[in-house]
Coordinates of C-alpha atoms in Angstrom, one line a residue:
M152 CA 9.6 -0.5 -24.2
A153 CA 6.0 0.7 -24.1
E154 CA 5.6 4.3 -25.4
F155 CA 4.2 6.7 -22.8
T156 CA 0.7 8.0 -23.5
M157 CA -2.0 9.8 -21.7
E158 CA -4.7 7.7 -23.4
L159 CA -5.8 4.4 -22.0
S160 CA -6.2 1.5 -24.4
D161 CA -9.7 0.1 -25.1
E162 CA -8.8 -2.9 -23.0
Q163 CA -7.6 -0.7 -20.1
K164 CA -10.8 1.3 -20.2
E165 CA -12.8 -1.9 -20.1
V166 CA -10.9 -3.0 -17.0
R167 CA -11.3 0.4 -15.4
D168 CA -15.0 0.5 -16.0
W169 CA -15.4 -3.0 -14.7
L170 CA -13.5 -2.1 -11.5
H171 CA -15.5 1.1 -11.1
G172 CA -18.7 -0.9 -11.4
F173 CA -17.6 -3.3 -8.7
A174 CA -16.5 -0.4 -6.5
A175 CA -19.9 1.4 -7.0
D176 CA -22.2 -1.6 -6.7
V177 CA -20.4 -3.8 -4.1
I178 CA -17.8 -1.8 -2.1
R179 CA -19.6 1.5 -1.5
P180 CA -22.9 0.1 -0.3
A181 CA -20.9 -1.9 2.3
A182 CA -18.5 0.8 3.3
A183 CA -20.3 2.4 6.3
E184 CA -21.2 -1.0 7.8
W185 CA -17.7 -2.5 7.8
D186 CA -16.2 0.8 9.0
E187 CA -18.5 0.7 12.0
R188 CA -17.9 -3.0 12.6
E189 CA -14.1 -2.6 12.3
E190 CA -13.8 -6.1 11.0
T191 CA -12.4 -7.7 7.9
P192 CA -15.1 -7.7 5.2
W193 CA -14.8 -11.3 4.2
P194 CA -18.1 -11.3 2.2
V195 CA -16.8 -8.5 0.0
I196 CA -13.4 -10.2 -0.5
Q197 CA -15.4 -13.3 -1.4
E198 CA -17.3 -11.3 -4.0
A199 CA -14.1 -9.9 -5.3
A200 CA -12.7 -13.4 -5.7
K201 CA -15.8 -14.6 -7.5
V202 CA -15.6 -12.0 -10.2
G203 CA -11.8 -12.3 -10.5
I204 CA -10.6 -9.1 -8.8
Y205 CA -9.1 -10.9 -5.8
S206 CA -6.9 -13.3 -7.6
L207 CA -3.3 -13.8 -8.5
D208 CA -4.1 -13.8 -12.2
F209 CA -5.8 -10.4 -12.1
Y210 CA -2.9 -8.7 -10.2
A211 CA -0.3 -10.4 -12.4
Q212 CA -2.1 -9.0 -15.5
Q213 CA -2.1 -5.5 -14.0
Y214 CA 1.5 -5.8 -12.6
F215 CA 2.9 -6.8 -16.0
D216 CA 0.9 -4.2 -18.0
P217 CA 3.7 -2.8 -20.2
T218 CA 2.4 0.8 -19.8
G219 CA 2.8 0.5 -16.0
L220 CA -0.8 1.8 -15.6
G221 CA -2.6 -1.4 -14.7
I222 CA -1.9 -1.4 -10.9
P223 CA -2.4 2.4 -10.3
M224 CA -5.6 2.3 -12.4
A225 CA -6.9 -0.6 -10.4
M226 CA -5.9 0.9 -7.0
E227 CA -7.6 4.3 -7.8
E228 CA -10.9 2.7 -8.8
L229 CA -11.1 0.3 -5.8
F230 CA -10.1 3.0 -3.3
W231 CA -12.6 5.4 -4.9
G232 CA -15.1 2.8 -3.6
D233 CA -13.8 2.7 0.0
A234 CA -10.3 2.8 1.4
G235 CA -10.9 0.3 4.3
I236 CA -12.6 -2.4 2.2
A237 CA -10.2 -1.8 -0.7
L238 CA -7.2 -2.3 1.6
S239 CA -8.7 -5.6 2.7
I240 CA -8.9 -6.6 -0.9
V241 CA -5.4 -5.4 -2.0
G242 CA -3.5 -5.8 1.3
T243 CA -2.3 -9.2 0.3
G244 CA -0.5 -7.5 -2.6
L245 CA 2.1 -5.9 -0.4
A246 CA 3.2 -9.4 0.8
A247 CA 3.1 -10.6 -2.8
V248 CA 5.3 -7.7 -3.9
G249 CA 7.7 -8.6 -1.1
V250 CA 8.1 -12.0 -2.6
L251 CA 8.3 -10.7 -6.2
A252 CA 11.0 -8.2 -5.2
N253 CA 13.2 -10.6 -3.2
G254 CA 12.2 -14.2 -4.0
T255 CA 13.3 -16.8 -6.5
D256 CA 11.1 -18.0 -9.3
E257 CA 10.4 -21.2 -7.3
Q258 CA 9.4 -19.2 -4.2
I259 CA 7.2 -16.9 -6.3
G260 CA 5.4 -19.8 -7.8
T261 CA 5.0 -21.7 -4.5
W262 CA 3.9 -19.0 -2.1
I263 CA 2.0 -16.3 -3.9
P264 CA -0.9 -18.6 -5.0
Q265 CA -1.2 -19.6 -1.3
M266 CA -1.6 -16.0 -0.3
Y267 CA -4.9 -15.7 -2.2
G268 CA -6.3 -19.2 -1.7
A269 CA -9.2 -20.3 -4.0
V270 CA -12.5 -18.7 -5.0
N271 CA -14.4 -20.7 -2.5
D272 CA -11.7 -20.5 0.2
V273 CA -10.1 -17.1 0.1
K274 CA -7.0 -16.4 2.1
V275 CA -5.0 -13.2 2.8
A276 CA -1.3 -12.5 3.4
A277 CA 0.6 -10.1 5.6
F278 CA 3.9 -8.2 5.1
C279 CA 5.5 -7.7 8.5
S280 CA 8.2 -5.0 8.7
S281 CA 7.4 -2.3 11.3
E282 CA 8.1 -2.9 15.0
P283 CA 7.2 -1.1 18.2
D284 CA 10.5 0.7 18.2
A285 CA 11.3 0.6 14.5
G286 CA 8.9 2.2 12.1
S287 CA 10.6 4.8 9.9
D288 CA 13.9 3.9 11.6
V289 CA 14.4 0.5 10.0
A290 CA 17.9 0.3 11.4
S291 CA 16.5 -0.1 14.9
M292 CA 14.7 -3.4 14.0
R293 CA 15.1 -6.0 16.7
T294 CA 13.4 -9.1 15.3
R295 CA 16.2 -11.6 14.8
A296 CA 16.5 -14.6 12.5
V297 CA 19.3 -17.0 13.3
Y298 CA 20.4 -19.8 11.0
D299 CA 20.5 -23.3 12.5
E300 CA 22.9 -25.1 10.2
A301 CA 22.2 -28.5 11.8
T302 CA 18.6 -28.5 10.7
D303 CA 18.8 -26.0 7.8
E304 CA 16.2 -23.8 9.5
W305 CA 15.9 -20.2 10.5
V306 CA 14.8 -19.3 14.0
I307 CA 12.8 -16.0 14.2
D308 CA 12.1 -14.1 17.4
G309 CA 10.5 -10.7 17.8
T310 CA 7.3 -8.6 17.6
K311 CA 6.0 -6.9 14.5
T312 CA 3.4 -4.2 14.5
W313 CA 1.0 -2.3 12.2
A314 CA 0.8 -5.4 10.0
T315 CA -2.2 -5.4 7.6
N316 CA -3.8 -8.9 8.0
G317 CA -1.3 -9.7 10.7
G318 CA -2.2 -12.8 12.6
I319 CA -5.2 -13.7 10.3
A320 CA -3.0 -14.2 7.2
N321 CA -2.4 -17.6 5.6
V322 CA 1.1 -16.6 4.7
H323 CA 3.3 -14.0 6.5
V324 CA 6.3 -12.3 5.0
V325 CA 8.6 -11.2 7.8
V326 CA 11.6 -8.9 7.6
A327 CA 14.2 -9.8 10.3
V328 CA 17.8 -8.9 11.3
V329 CA 20.4 -11.5 10.2
D330 CA 23.5 -9.4 10.9
P331 CA 23.0 -6.7 13.6
E332 CA 26.4 -5.1 12.9
L333 CA 25.2 -4.1 9.4
G334 CA 22.2 -2.1 10.6
S335 CA 19.5 -1.9 7.9
K336 CA 21.8 -3.6 5.4
G337 CA 21.8 -6.8 7.6
H338 CA 18.1 -7.5 7.0
A339 CA 16.4 -10.4 5.1
S340 CA 12.9 -11.4 4.3
F341 CA 11.3 -14.8 5.3
I342 CA 8.2 -16.7 4.4
V343 CA 6.3 -18.0 7.5
P344 CA 4.1 -20.8 6.2
P345 CA 0.5 -21.2 7.4
G346 CA 0.2 -23.0 10.8
T347 CA 3.8 -22.5 11.8
P348 CA 4.2 -22.9 15.6
G349 CA 5.3 -19.8 17.5
L350 CA 3.5 -17.2 15.3
S351 CA 0.5 -15.5 16.9
Q352 CA -1.6 -12.4 16.7
G353 CA -0.9 -9.8 19.3
Q354 CA -2.9 -6.6 19.8
K355 CA -5.5 -5.7 17.2
F356 CA -5.5 -2.0 16.7
K357 CA -8.7 0.1 16.8
K358 CA -7.9 2.8 14.2
H359 CA -9.0 6.3 13.3
G360 CA -9.6 5.3 9.7
I361 CA -9.4 2.3 7.2
R362 CA -11.2 0.5 10.0
A363 CA -12.5 -2.3 7.7
S364 CA -8.8 -3.4 7.3
H365 CA -7.4 -5.7 9.9
T366 CA -4.2 -4.2 11.5
A367 CA -2.4 -6.0 14.4
E368 CA 0.8 -7.0 16.0
V369 CA 2.4 -10.3 15.1
V370 CA 4.4 -12.1 17.8
L371 CA 7.2 -14.5 16.7
D372 CA 8.4 -16.8 19.5
G373 CA 11.0 -19.3 18.4
V374 CA 9.4 -19.6 15.0
R375 CA 11.3 -22.1 12.9
V376 CA 11.1 -22.0 9.1
P377 CA 12.9 -24.1 6.5
G378 CA 16.0 -22.7 4.8
S379 CA 14.0 -22.6 1.6
C380 CA 11.8 -19.9 3.2
L381 CA 14.6 -17.3 3.1
L382 CA 13.6 -15.1 0.2
G383 CA 16.3 -15.2 -2.5
G384 CA 18.1 -18.1 -0.9
K385 CA 21.1 -18.3 1.5
E386 CA 23.8 -18.1 -1.2
K387 CA 22.4 -14.8 -2.5
L388 CA 22.1 -13.5 1.1
D389 CA 25.7 -14.4 2.0
E390 CA 26.9 -12.6 -1.2
R391 CA 24.9 -9.5 -0.3
L392 CA 26.1 -9.4 3.3
A393 CA 29.7 -9.9 2.2
R394 CA 29.4 -6.9 -0.2
A395 CA 27.7 -4.8 2.6
R396 CA 30.5 -5.6 5.0
E397 CA 33.2 -4.7 2.4
R398 CA 31.4 -1.4 1.6
A399 CA 31.0 -0.6 5.2
R400 CA 34.7 -1.3 5.8
K401 CA 35.6 1.1 2.9
G402 CA 32.9 3.6 3.8
G403 CA 31.3 2.9 0.4
E404 CA 27.8 3.2 -1.1
R405 CA 24.6 2.4 0.6
V406 CA 22.9 -0.9 0.1
K407 CA 19.2 -1.3 -0.1
N408 CA 17.6 -3.7 2.4
A409 CA 14.7 -6.2 1.8
A410 CA 12.0 -4.0 3.3
M411 CA 13.1 -0.9 1.3
A412 CA 13.0 -2.9 -1.9
T413 CA 9.4 -3.8 -1.2
F414 CA 8.4 -0.2 -0.3
E415 CA 10.1 1.3 -3.4
A416 CA 8.1 -1.1 -5.6
S417 CA 4.8 -0.3 -3.9
R418 CA 4.9 3.5 -3.4
P419 CA 3.3 4.5 -6.7
A420 CA 0.5 2.0 -5.9
V421 CA -0.1 3.7 -2.5
A422 CA -0.1 7.0 -4.3
A423 CA -2.9 5.7 -6.6
M424 CA -4.9 4.6 -3.5
A425 CA -4.7 8.2 -2.2
V426 CA -5.7 9.6 -5.6
G427 CA -8.8 7.3 -5.5
T428 CA -9.8 8.5 -2.0
A429 CA -9.3 12.2 -3.0
R430 CA -11.3 11.8 -6.2
A431 CA -14.2 10.2 -4.3
A432 CA -14.3 13.1 -1.8
Y433 CA -14.0 15.7 -4.6
E434 CA -16.9 14.1 -6.5
V435 CA -19.2 14.1 -3.4
A436 CA -18.3 17.8 -2.7
L437 CA -18.9 18.8 -6.3
D438 CA -22.3 17.2 -6.4
Y439 CA -23.2 18.7 -3.1
A440 CA -22.1 22.2 -4.1
R441 CA -24.2 21.9 -7.3
T442 CA -27.4 21.0 -5.4
R443 CA -27.0 22.7 -2.0
E444 CA -28.7 26.1 -2.0
Q445 CA -28.0 29.0 0.3
F446 CA -29.2 32.6 -0.1
G447 CA -31.3 31.4 -3.0
R448 CA -28.6 29.9 -5.2
P449 CA -26.3 26.8 -5.3
I450 CA -23.2 27.3 -3.2
I451 CA -21.0 26.5 -6.2
D452 CA -22.0 30.0 -7.5
N453 CA -19.8 31.4 -4.8
Q454 CA -16.1 31.8 -5.7
G455 CA -15.0 30.7 -2.2
V456 CA -16.5 27.2 -3.0
A457 CA -15.9 27.1 -6.7
F458 CA -12.2 28.0 -6.3
Q459 CA -11.7 25.3 -3.7
L460 CA -13.2 22.7 -6.1
A461 CA -10.9 24.0 -8.9
D462 CA -7.9 23.5 -6.6
M463 CA -9.0 20.1 -5.5
R464 CA -9.4 18.8 -9.1
T465 CA -6.1 20.3 -10.2
S466 CA -4.2 18.7 -7.3
I467 CA -5.9 15.3 -8.0
D468 CA -5.0 15.4 -11.6
A469 CA -1.4 16.4 -10.8
A470 CA -1.1 13.6 -8.3
R471 CA -2.4 11.1 -10.8
L472 CA 0.1 12.2 -13.4
L473 CA 3.0 11.9 -10.9
T474 CA 1.8 8.4 -10.1
W475 CA 1.5 7.3 -13.7
R476 CA 4.9 8.6 -14.4
A477 CA 6.5 6.7 -11.6
S478 CA 4.6 3.6 -12.5
W479 CA 5.6 3.8 -16.2
M480 CA 9.3 4.3 -15.2
A481 CA 9.2 1.3 -12.8
V482 CA 7.8 -1.1 -15.3
N483 CA 10.2 0.0 -18.0
G484 CA 13.3 -0.2 -15.8
K485 CA 13.9 3.5 -15.6
P486 CA 15.8 4.4 -12.4
F487 CA 14.2 6.8 -10.0
T488 CA 17.0 9.3 -10.3
A489 CA 15.0 12.0 -8.6
A490 CA 13.1 9.6 -6.3
E491 CA 10.0 9.8 -8.6
G492 CA 8.3 7.0 -6.6
S493 CA 8.6 8.9 -3.4
M494 CA 7.5 12.1 -5.2
S495 CA 4.3 10.4 -6.3
K496 CA 3.5 9.0 -2.8
L497 CA 4.3 12.3 -1.1
F498 CA 2.2 14.5 -3.3
A499 CA -0.7 12.1 -3.6
S500 CA -1.0 11.4 0.1
E501 CA -0.8 15.1 1.0
T502 CA -3.4 15.8 -1.7
A503 CA -5.8 13.2 -0.2
K504 CA -5.6 14.7 3.2
K505 CA -6.1 18.3 1.9
V506 CA -8.9 17.4 -0.5
T507 CA -10.9 15.3 1.9
A508 CA -10.6 18.2 4.5
Q509 CA -11.8 20.6 1.9
A510 CA -14.7 18.3 1.1
V511 CA -15.8 18.2 4.7
Q512 CA -15.6 22.0 4.8
I513 CA -17.8 22.4 1.6
L514 CA -20.4 20.1 3.1
G515 CA -20.3 22.1 6.4
G516 CA -22.1 20.5 9.3
N517 CA -23.3 17.7 7.1
G518 CA -19.7 16.8 6.2
Y519 CA -18.9 16.4 9.9
T520 CA -21.5 13.6 10.3
R521 CA -21.5 10.0 9.3
E522 CA -24.6 10.5 7.2
Y523 CA -22.2 11.7 4.5
P524 CA -19.2 9.6 3.3
V525 CA -16.7 12.5 3.3
E526 CA -16.3 12.2 7.1
R527 CA -15.1 8.6 6.6
M528 CA -12.9 9.6 3.6
H529 CA -11.3 12.3 5.7
R530 CA -10.5 9.8 8.5
D531 CA -9.2 7.2 5.9
S532 CA -6.9 9.7 4.1
A533 CA -4.8 10.3 7.2
I534 CA -3.1 6.9 6.7
Y535 CA -1.5 7.8 3.4
T536 CA 0.9 10.2 4.9
I537 CA 1.9 7.6 7.5
F538 CA 2.1 4.0 6.2
E539 CA 4.8 2.7 3.8
G540 CA 7.0 5.7 4.6
T541 CA 5.7 8.9 6.2
S542 CA 5.7 12.1 4.3
E543 CA 8.7 13.2 6.2
I544 CA 10.6 10.0 5.1
Q545 CA 9.5 10.6 1.5
R546 CA 10.9 14.1 1.7
L547 CA 14.1 12.7 3.1
V548 CA 14.4 10.2 0.3
I549 CA 13.8 12.8 -2.3
A550 CA 16.3 15.2 -0.7
R551 CA 19.0 12.6 -0.4
T552 CA 18.5 11.5 -4.0
L553 CA 18.7 15.0 -5.3
S554 CA 21.6 16.1 -3.2
G555 CA 23.6 12.9 -3.0
M556 CA 24.2 13.8 0.7
P557 CA 23.3 11.7 3.8
I558 CA 20.8 14.3 5.0
R559 CA 19.3 13.5 8.4

């Protein structure tokens, strides 16, 4: 087990500085353009692939960092550059985590490389869980997957929404209901290979923030996938469903579903994204406060501004520490007995919203214009309290974990 430390190793520092350089030199200069265009920044993803950031090898190295700090460190630096572009670069990772969390070794080896493509032919992947009537309420999911024993295929029908890279992805990972009577416990995840008939892109959303990241509906109309595309395999699914039915009959313990396993694994990473955006806004505000003069002196000389900056930095550092703790616990197999993953996501996402709003306030009228990046950062920050579990859901998870009660 890796010993917990506050000090990054020399190798980790090198990676951090490398990522920071890419974020500063490649991502930031392109941020405003792609935010305005509201399109996937393929040229930036291509550059990330050329230098090795957008690759399976890079994310595997960070994912298996024994300290647990590889992924959060990478997320913070990339999202410090720009949240929309960074999400386009790392969005494939959520689908990859879905396969890692639920798939067999063979499925992991087969599908994750196809999610990224090659340096000269980059691809993206999409994780499809939310539905028009089932966001936080995963038990209301309607997308169905029915097993056709005669052909050893699963037939999937339904509509997914809010899917990052939805419809433009090479590989889609789709969560569907296989046993409606079990509610959220009757879900399973499926790989939908590239070019599969019946899968199409629905509405593409025009968003408040993270506009360089493609978000759309995914429509599944009689989509047929081989039995081998059921993540984990049918034998494992049948065993899990049998246990769930028995526990339901006895009124026993809750069973995690496929989507929740993915979200639990990714929450500290989302927290790190929020930390990166908050840090970026704080740095702009700090620099502005040092150079902007009113009444013959820099505005940072005023306690009203200086104290805000002190609170901003304190909250950012606290959010990072909660994120690092959860990431260290996850990689070392420590159970989240107090919902530490949700804690990190809750605090970091709320911090990002607050800090970016404070940055806009410190810049005053300038902060409200697109001439300064804090306006975009403030819009981008809103997503952190919404996607992969709203702040209300995080509080619910924490409260249930602490109390052991089925709080509603």
